[in-house]
């Protein structure tokens, strides 16, 4: 015996389909939530709404004495929240983890024309929500600060903190500072800047990202400006950043503060990787210019530094190479630009290169007009 099938009129089918579509649209995920942005993506997937949602409160557990209290925000717009499971960004291979394409590029009018980072490929990828935090001590392990437009600075007393898709405008000694004894800091896709003349060092501001600890940190795809010594650390993974427009100032000692896009004082226990960044130091020689990359043996021997596939310009010398005793310094496939000086730095490309240091390598480095570069022979 055959089964009878009830037939639904065509108009009914069309109405049911329309209601189903409307039901999905109305019951879907919160459209104000930010899109899921892979760490290594230049831009985020399109969001149904670009308007930021309400401001949350600063996320910091137990701020230092005198600092404002703060707590995580439950806002769905991506405010600070502890990282758990897949919620925390994870390291991804790419320009920050593997060698980039050798810098066999020359004659470019700008870093971006040669494929190096600039304002279009760095900084936040999502709308931001204002947070006037002032000084803020972060003491929550695994905290993720995302989508914040911060007026203030972050002092990190915690492990595995991630600052991503945010902006920091500081009037402190630093923008972000990792304290000794803590590790795992990641600063990604963010803008870190300051207000010239408003900092504590006689109006100056010193460090955009400072690593006071003995472990590596990651800084990637960030737009960094104004600070005298923008990226200050002995160990870390610095990749795909745009450092520019450093602002000179007279420090509390009454002297022009030396400026560097990247600075290391030596004595490091781990490796420092500087790969595929645009590092510009426009400071004049009469106002404290030091280097675009300054590897100095101030606190100990400089060792285990990779400088690969960067666009470098400015400073007294564009690169200070670590001096006597420096070992494991590999400088490869970089472009030294004449943007500020005919020899990249005011006095030349490189100073204090240790020719006889074990593991020291100088290879494939060129001026922006294509001329190969070699350090001066030892005297």
GROMACS .gro file of C-alpha atoms in nm:
model
  379
    1UNK     CA    1   0.000   0.000   0.000
    2UNK     CA    2   0.143   0.329  -0.103
    3UNK     CA    3   0.192   0.617   0.140
    4UNK     CA    4   0.009   0.936   0.077
    5UNK     CA    5   0.226   1.249   0.074
    6UNK     CA    6   0.068   1.574   0.178
    7UNK     CA    7   0.146   1.840  -0.080
    8UNK     CA    8   0.220   2.194   0.035
    9UNK     CA    9   0.127   2.475  -0.199
   10UNK     CA   10   0.421   2.657  -0.360
   11UNK     CA   11   0.326   2.983  -0.189
   12UNK     CA   12   0.347   2.808   0.149
   13UNK     CA   13   0.697   2.678   0.073
   14UNK     CA   14   0.819   3.023  -0.023
   15UNK     CA   15   0.670   3.174   0.294
   16UNK     CA   16   0.832   2.907   0.512
   17UNK     CA   17   1.170   2.963   0.350
   18UNK     CA   18   1.146   3.337   0.403
   19UNK     CA   19   1.057   3.292   0.769
   20UNK     CA   20   1.351   3.056   0.816
   21UNK     CA   21   1.594   3.306   0.668
   22UNK     CA   22   1.455   3.583   0.887
   23UNK     CA   23   1.480   3.359   1.191
   24UNK     CA   24   1.848   3.288   1.130
   25UNK     CA   25   1.923   3.658   1.080
   26UNK     CA   26   1.747   3.752   1.404
   27UNK     CA   27   1.888   3.475   1.619
   28UNK     CA   28   2.248   3.477   1.494
   29UNK     CA   29   2.556   3.593   1.686
   30UNK     CA   30   2.581   3.943   1.830
   31UNK     CA   31   2.650   4.165   1.530
   32UNK     CA   32   2.839   4.413   1.746
   33UNK     CA   33   3.106   4.155   1.831
   34UNK     CA   34   3.438   4.200   1.648
   35UNK     CA   35   3.531   3.954   1.376
   36UNK     CA   36   3.766   3.668   1.450
   37UNK     CA   37   4.106   3.805   1.342
   38UNK     CA   38   4.396   3.564   1.290
   39UNK     CA   39   4.713   3.706   1.444
   40UNK     CA   40   4.898   3.703   1.113
   41UNK     CA   41   4.623   3.869   0.905
   42UNK     CA   42   4.670   4.227   0.791
   43UNK     CA   43   4.296   4.291   0.806
   44UNK     CA   44   4.002   4.126   0.977
   45UNK     CA   45   3.708   3.956   0.805
   46UNK     CA   46   3.424   4.198   0.741
   47UNK     CA   47   3.208   4.269   1.043
   48UNK     CA   48   2.830   4.320   1.010
   49UNK     CA   49   2.869   4.640   1.213
   50UNK     CA   50   3.173   4.860   1.254
   51UNK     CA   51   3.034   5.064   1.543
   52UNK     CA   52   3.208   4.995   1.875
   53UNK     CA   53   2.989   4.900   2.166
   54UNK     CA   54   2.988   5.047   2.514
   55UNK     CA   55   3.310   5.106   2.703
   56UNK     CA   56   3.417   4.855   2.961
   57UNK     CA   57   3.633   4.920   3.264
   58UNK     CA   58   4.011   4.873   3.262
   59UNK     CA   59   4.130   4.518   3.319
   60UNK     CA   60   4.388   4.494   3.594
   61UNK     CA   61   4.376   4.297   3.912
   62UNK     CA   62   4.541   4.459   4.213
   63UNK     CA   63   4.704   4.773   4.073
   64UNK     CA   64   5.012   4.910   4.241
   65UNK     CA   65   4.970   5.166   4.515
   66UNK     CA   66   4.847   5.493   4.376
   67UNK     CA   67   4.725   5.339   4.052
   68UNK     CA   68   4.355   5.324   3.962
   69UNK     CA   69   4.171   5.003   4.042
   70UNK     CA   70   4.030   4.813   3.747
   71UNK     CA   71   3.845   4.496   3.657
   72UNK     CA   72   3.782   4.298   3.338
   73UNK     CA   73   3.496   4.409   3.118
   74UNK     CA   74   3.232   4.156   3.006
   75UNK     CA   75   3.158   4.358   2.692
   76UNK     CA   76   3.117   4.143   2.377
   77UNK     CA   77   3.315   4.400   2.178
   78UNK     CA   78   3.645   4.237   2.265
   79UNK     CA   79   3.745   4.417   2.586
   80UNK     CA   80   3.996   4.268   2.825
   81UNK     CA   81   3.928   3.914   2.929
   82UNK     CA   82   4.127   3.619   3.063
   83UNK     CA   83   4.251   3.391   2.790
   84UNK     CA   84   4.133   3.032   2.793
   85UNK     CA   85   4.110   2.755   2.539
   86UNK     CA   86   4.104   2.891   2.187
   87UNK     CA   87   4.018   3.240   2.308
   88UNK     CA   88   4.383   3.339   2.347
   89UNK     CA   89   4.576   3.424   2.031
   90UNK     CA   90   4.843   3.169   1.954
   91UNK     CA   91   5.173   3.214   1.776
   92UNK     CA   92   5.160   3.161   1.404
   93UNK     CA   93   5.437   3.109   1.152
   94UNK     CA   94   5.510   3.377   0.897
   95UNK     CA   95   5.721   3.688   0.887
   96UNK     CA   96   5.769   3.676   1.262
   97UNK     CA   97   5.870   3.312   1.286
   98UNK     CA   98   6.059   3.224   0.970
   99UNK     CA   99   6.304   3.413   0.751
  100UNK     CA  100   6.132   3.644   0.506
  101UNK     CA  101   6.206   3.689   0.139
  102UNK     CA  102   6.563   3.818   0.100
  103UNK     CA  103   6.570   4.192   0.056
  104UNK     CA  104   6.667   4.179  -0.311
  105UNK     CA  105   6.463   4.496  -0.355
  106UNK     CA  106   6.600   4.837  -0.434
  107UNK     CA  107   6.507   5.171  -0.581
  108UNK     CA  108   6.178   5.195  -0.390
  109UNK     CA  109   6.036   5.535  -0.308
  110UNK     CA  110   5.917   5.416   0.033
  111UNK     CA  111   5.930   5.111   0.262
  112UNK     CA  112   5.575   5.014   0.166
  113UNK     CA  113   5.666   5.015  -0.203
  114UNK     CA  114   5.928   4.752  -0.125
  115UNK     CA  115   5.687   4.540   0.079
  116UNK     CA  116   5.799   4.655   0.422
  117UNK     CA  117   5.560   4.756   0.701
  118UNK     CA  118   5.400   5.100   0.698
  119UNK     CA  119   5.087   5.265   0.836
  120UNK     CA  120   4.862   5.057   0.609
  121UNK     CA  121   4.985   4.719   0.734
  122UNK     CA  122   5.025   4.786   1.107
  123UNK     CA  123   4.807   4.891   1.398
  124UNK     CA  124   4.455   4.788   1.505
  125UNK     CA  125   4.224   4.607   1.262
  126UNK     CA  126   3.897   4.664   1.449
  127UNK     CA  127   3.706   4.963   1.590
  128UNK     CA  128   3.828   5.073   1.933
  129UNK     CA  129   3.655   5.177   2.255
  130UNK     CA  130   3.807   5.463   2.462
  131UNK     CA  131   3.956   5.376   2.802
  132UNK     CA  132   4.115   5.652   3.010
  133UNK     CA  133   4.312   5.420   3.234
  134UNK     CA  134   4.606   5.639   3.330
  135UNK     CA  135   4.879   5.423   3.480
  136UNK     CA  136   4.747   5.065   3.501
  137UNK     CA  137   4.915   4.766   3.662
  138UNK     CA  138   4.811   4.434   3.509
  139UNK     CA  139   4.829   4.140   3.751
  140UNK     CA  140   4.602   3.882   3.587
  141UNK     CA  141   4.779   3.591   3.414
  142UNK     CA  142   4.655   3.521   3.063
  143UNK     CA  143   4.472   3.853   3.029
  144UNK     CA  144   4.378   3.963   2.676
  145UNK     CA  145   4.329   4.335   2.615
  146UNK     CA  146   4.164   4.379   2.276
  147UNK     CA  147   3.988   4.667   2.106
  148UNK     CA  148   4.090   4.931   2.363
  149UNK     CA  149   4.188   5.289   2.286
  150UNK     CA  150   4.393   5.352   2.599
  151UNK     CA  151   4.494   5.691   2.734
  152UNK     CA  152   4.759   5.575   2.979
  153UNK     CA  153   5.018   5.301   3.012
  154UNK     CA  154   5.038   4.932   3.104
  155UNK     CA  155   5.273   4.792   3.367
  156UNK     CA  156   5.270   4.412   3.340
  157UNK     CA  157   5.312   4.206   3.659
  158UNK     CA  158   5.165   3.887   3.509
  159UNK     CA  159   5.241   3.602   3.270
  160UNK     CA  160   5.106   3.542   2.920
  161UNK     CA  161   4.937   3.880   2.878
  162UNK     CA  162   4.829   3.973   2.524
  163UNK     CA  163   4.761   4.327   2.401
  164UNK     CA  164   4.607   4.304   2.054
  165UNK     CA  165   4.417   4.535   1.818
  166UNK     CA  166   4.450   4.828   2.059
  167UNK     CA  167   4.596   5.178   2.079
  168UNK     CA  168   4.799   5.323   2.364
  169UNK     CA  169   4.868   5.694   2.404
  170UNK     CA  170   5.106   5.731   2.697
  171UNK     CA  171   5.245   6.016   2.906
  172UNK     CA  172   5.449   5.778   3.122
  173UNK     CA  173   5.806   5.648   3.091
  174UNK     CA  174   5.669   5.366   2.876
  175UNK     CA  175   5.368   5.250   2.680
  176UNK     CA  176   5.392   4.884   2.785
  177UNK     CA  177   5.646   4.752   3.036
  178UNK     CA  178   5.708   4.388   3.137
  179UNK     CA  179   5.844   4.357   3.489
  180UNK     CA  180   6.125   4.117   3.594
  181UNK     CA  181   6.013   3.765   3.680
  182UNK     CA  182   5.722   3.760   3.435
  183UNK     CA  183   5.702   3.621   3.081
  184UNK     CA  184   5.487   3.556   2.776
  185UNK     CA  185   5.393   3.914   2.686
  186UNK     CA  186   5.259   3.958   2.331
  187UNK     CA  187   5.184   4.297   2.174
  188UNK     CA  188   5.019   4.254   1.833
  189UNK     CA  189   4.841   4.473   1.576
  190UNK     CA  190   4.848   4.779   1.801
  191UNK     CA  191   4.946   5.146   1.786
  192UNK     CA  192   5.173   5.272   2.063
  193UNK     CA  193   5.239   5.644   2.077
  194UNK     CA  194   5.267   5.936   2.320
  195UNK     CA  195   5.204   6.307   2.353
  196UNK     CA  196   5.529   6.499   2.291
  197UNK     CA  197   5.617   6.728   2.579
  198UNK     CA  198   5.387   6.551   2.828
  199UNK     CA  199   5.617   6.272   2.946
  200UNK     CA  200   5.794   6.244   3.285
  201UNK     CA  201   6.150   6.267   3.147
  202UNK     CA  202   6.154   6.647   3.126
  203UNK     CA  203   5.859   6.622   2.888
  204UNK     CA  204   5.996   6.318   2.706
  205UNK     CA  205   5.877   5.958   2.692
  206UNK     CA  206   6.130   5.677   2.680
  207UNK     CA  207   6.009   5.328   2.587
  208UNK     CA  208   5.714   5.218   2.375
  209UNK     CA  209   5.762   4.853   2.476
  210UNK     CA  210   6.015   4.765   2.744
  211UNK     CA  211   6.118   4.416   2.850
  212UNK     CA  212   6.273   4.426   3.196
  213UNK     CA  213   6.248   4.048   3.233
  214UNK     CA  214   6.478   3.766   3.132
  215UNK     CA  215   6.241   3.594   2.888
  216UNK     CA  216   6.139   3.664   2.531
  217UNK     CA  217   5.838   3.873   2.434
  218UNK     CA  218   5.669   3.918   2.096
  219UNK     CA  219   5.592   4.251   1.931
  220UNK     CA  220   5.436   4.223   1.585
  221UNK     CA  221   5.243   4.434   1.331
  222UNK     CA  222   5.260   4.743   1.553
  223UNK     CA  223   5.271   5.113   1.458
  224UNK     CA  224   5.511   5.282   1.703
  225UNK     CA  225   5.608   5.648   1.722
  226UNK     CA  226   5.729   5.937   1.944
  227UNK     CA  227   5.919   5.739   2.214
  228UNK     CA  228   6.295   5.800   2.239
  229UNK     CA  229   6.393   5.431   2.259
  230UNK     CA  230   6.095   5.266   2.096
  231UNK     CA  231   6.160   4.893   2.144
  232UNK     CA  232   6.391   4.826   2.438
  233UNK     CA  233   6.490   4.468   2.519
  234UNK     CA  234   6.768   4.211   2.526
  235UNK     CA  235   6.553   3.923   2.410
  236UNK     CA  236   6.237   3.915   2.204
  237UNK     CA  237   6.077   3.856   1.866
  238UNK     CA  238   6.022   4.188   1.688
  239UNK     CA  239   5.861   4.146   1.350
  240UNK     CA  240   5.649   4.335   1.097
  241UNK     CA  241   5.653   4.662   1.295
  242UNK     CA  242   5.659   5.021   1.169
  243UNK     CA  243   5.873   5.241   1.397
  244UNK     CA  244   5.885   5.604   1.289
  245UNK     CA  245   5.876   5.972   1.391
  246UNK     CA  246   6.081   5.942   1.709
  247UNK     CA  247   6.070   6.275   1.894
  248UNK     CA  248   6.393   6.413   2.045
  249UNK     CA  249   6.391   6.566   2.392
  250UNK     CA  250   6.628   6.697   2.659
  251UNK     CA  251   6.621   6.452   2.950
  252UNK     CA  252   6.625   6.516   3.323
  253UNK     CA  253   7.005   6.528   3.310
  254UNK     CA  254   6.986   6.829   3.081
  255UNK     CA  255   7.121   6.645   2.775
  256UNK     CA  256   6.963   6.535   2.451
  257UNK     CA  257   6.829   6.185   2.508
  258UNK     CA  258   6.983   5.933   2.268
  259UNK     CA  259   6.718   5.788   2.039
  260UNK     CA  260   6.694   5.438   1.887
  261UNK     CA  261   6.416   5.254   1.707
  262UNK     CA  262   6.541   4.930   1.867
  263UNK     CA  263   6.786   4.921   2.157
  264UNK     CA  264   6.951   4.640   2.352
  265UNK     CA  265   7.191   4.696   2.638
  266UNK     CA  266   7.355   4.353   2.620
  267UNK     CA  267   7.381   4.092   2.892
  268UNK     CA  268   7.086   3.907   2.744
  269UNK     CA  269   7.023   3.542   2.828
  270UNK     CA  270   6.802   3.467   2.526
  271UNK     CA  271   6.785   3.558   2.159
  272UNK     CA  272   6.674   3.885   2.006
  273UNK     CA  273   6.511   3.852   1.662
  274UNK     CA  274   6.454   4.167   1.458
  275UNK     CA  275   6.287   4.060   1.133
  276UNK     CA  276   6.092   4.238   0.857
  277UNK     CA  277   6.043   4.572   1.030
  278UNK     CA  278   6.059   4.930   0.909
  279UNK     CA  279   6.290   5.107   1.154
  280UNK     CA  280   6.325   5.483   1.105
  281UNK     CA  281   6.516   5.723   1.327
  282UNK     CA  282   6.478   6.077   1.187
  283UNK     CA  283   6.647   6.244   1.487
  284UNK     CA  284   6.915   6.491   1.383
  285UNK     CA  285   7.278   6.448   1.485
  286UNK     CA  286   7.257   6.759   1.700
  287UNK     CA  287   6.955   6.632   1.896
  288UNK     CA  288   7.072   6.296   2.028
  289UNK     CA  289   7.047   6.057   1.732
  290UNK     CA  290   7.196   5.720   1.819
  291UNK     CA  291   7.089   5.428   1.595
  292UNK     CA  292   6.800   5.274   1.413
  293UNK     CA  293   6.920   4.951   1.576
  294UNK     CA  294   7.148   5.001   1.876
  295UNK     CA  295   7.317   4.687   2.010
  296UNK     CA  296   7.524   4.820   2.299
  297UNK     CA  297   7.733   4.637   2.558
  298UNK     CA  298   7.607   4.863   2.838
  299UNK     CA  299   7.514   4.591   3.089
  300UNK     CA  300   7.700   4.293   2.942
  301UNK     CA  301   7.813   4.117   2.627
  302UNK     CA  302   7.576   4.133   2.328
  303UNK     CA  303   7.498   3.788   2.191
  304UNK     CA  304   7.247   3.594   1.979
  305UNK     CA  305   7.085   3.871   1.774
  306UNK     CA  306   6.926   3.822   1.431
  307UNK     CA  307   6.870   4.131   1.215
  308UNK     CA  308   6.706   4.004   0.896
  309UNK     CA  309   6.505   4.157   0.609
  310UNK     CA  310   6.447   4.503   0.761
  311UNK     CA  311   6.420   4.852   0.610
  312UNK     CA  312   6.656   5.066   0.817
  313UNK     CA  313   6.721   5.441   0.805
  314UNK     CA  314   6.860   5.712   1.029
  315UNK     CA  315   7.057   5.755   1.345
  316UNK     CA  316   7.420   5.855   1.391
  317UNK     CA  317   7.499   5.507   1.259
  318UNK     CA  318   7.208   5.305   1.128
  319UNK     CA  319   7.332   4.995   1.314
  320UNK     CA  320   7.553   4.957   1.618
  321UNK     CA  321   7.681   4.599   1.602
  322UNK     CA  322   7.756   4.506   1.962
  323UNK     CA  323   8.126   4.596   1.986
  324UNK     CA  324   8.409   4.383   2.128
  325UNK     CA  325   8.296   4.043   2.254
  326UNK     CA  326   7.969   4.035   2.058
  327UNK     CA  327   7.890   3.686   1.927
  328UNK     CA  328   7.610   3.527   1.727
  329UNK     CA  329   7.515   3.854   1.557
  330UNK     CA  330   7.360   3.775   1.217
  331UNK     CA  331   7.282   4.073   0.993
  332UNK     CA  332   7.133   3.950   0.665
  333UNK     CA  333   6.934   4.076   0.367
  334UNK     CA  334   6.853   4.422   0.504
  335UNK     CA  335   6.796   4.744   0.309
  336UNK     CA  336   6.971   5.051   0.449
  337UNK     CA  337   6.780   5.351   0.318
  338UNK     CA  338   6.917   5.695   0.229
  339UNK     CA  339   6.593   5.856   0.341
  340UNK     CA  340   6.766   6.079   0.598
  341UNK     CA  341   7.138   6.055   0.517
  342UNK     CA  342   7.341   5.952   0.210
  343UNK     CA  343   7.496   5.666   0.410
  344UNK     CA  344   7.175   5.567   0.591
  345UNK     CA  345   7.311   5.692   0.923
  346UNK     CA  346   7.460   6.038   0.963
  347UNK     CA  347   7.811   5.895   1.001
  348UNK     CA  348   7.762   5.568   0.817
  349UNK     CA  349   7.583   5.236   0.799
  350UNK     CA  350   7.741   5.034   1.079
  351UNK     CA  351   7.972   5.089   1.374
  352UNK     CA  352   8.133   4.858   1.631
  353UNK     CA  353   8.100   4.545   1.422
  354UNK     CA  354   8.300   4.257   1.573
  355UNK     CA  355   8.454   4.087   1.268
  356UNK     CA  356   8.609   3.805   1.470
  357UNK     CA  357   8.313   3.721   1.689
  358UNK     CA  358   8.201   3.357   1.683
  359UNK     CA  359   7.888   3.316   1.476
  360UNK     CA  360   7.884   3.676   1.351
  361UNK     CA  361   7.750   3.695   0.994
  362UNK     CA  362   7.713   3.993   0.759
  363UNK     CA  363   7.548   3.894   0.430
  364UNK     CA  364   7.324   4.031   0.157
  365UNK     CA  365   7.286   4.382   0.297
  366UNK     CA  366   7.232   4.665   0.049
  367UNK     CA  367   7.166   5.034   0.026
  368UNK     CA  368   6.824   5.133  -0.103
  369UNK     CA  369   6.982   5.210  -0.441
  370UNK     CA  370   7.111   4.852  -0.465
  371UNK     CA  371   7.474   4.903  -0.364
  372UNK     CA  372   7.613   4.618  -0.152
  373UNK     CA  373   7.744   4.708   0.194
  374UNK     CA  374   8.028   4.566   0.397
  375UNK     CA  375   8.143   4.681   0.741
  376UNK     CA  376   8.474   4.863   0.752
  377UNK     CA  377   8.765   4.626   0.809
  378UNK     CA  378   8.909   4.609   1.161
  379UNK     CA  379   9.189   4.852   1.239
   0.00000   0.00000   0.00000
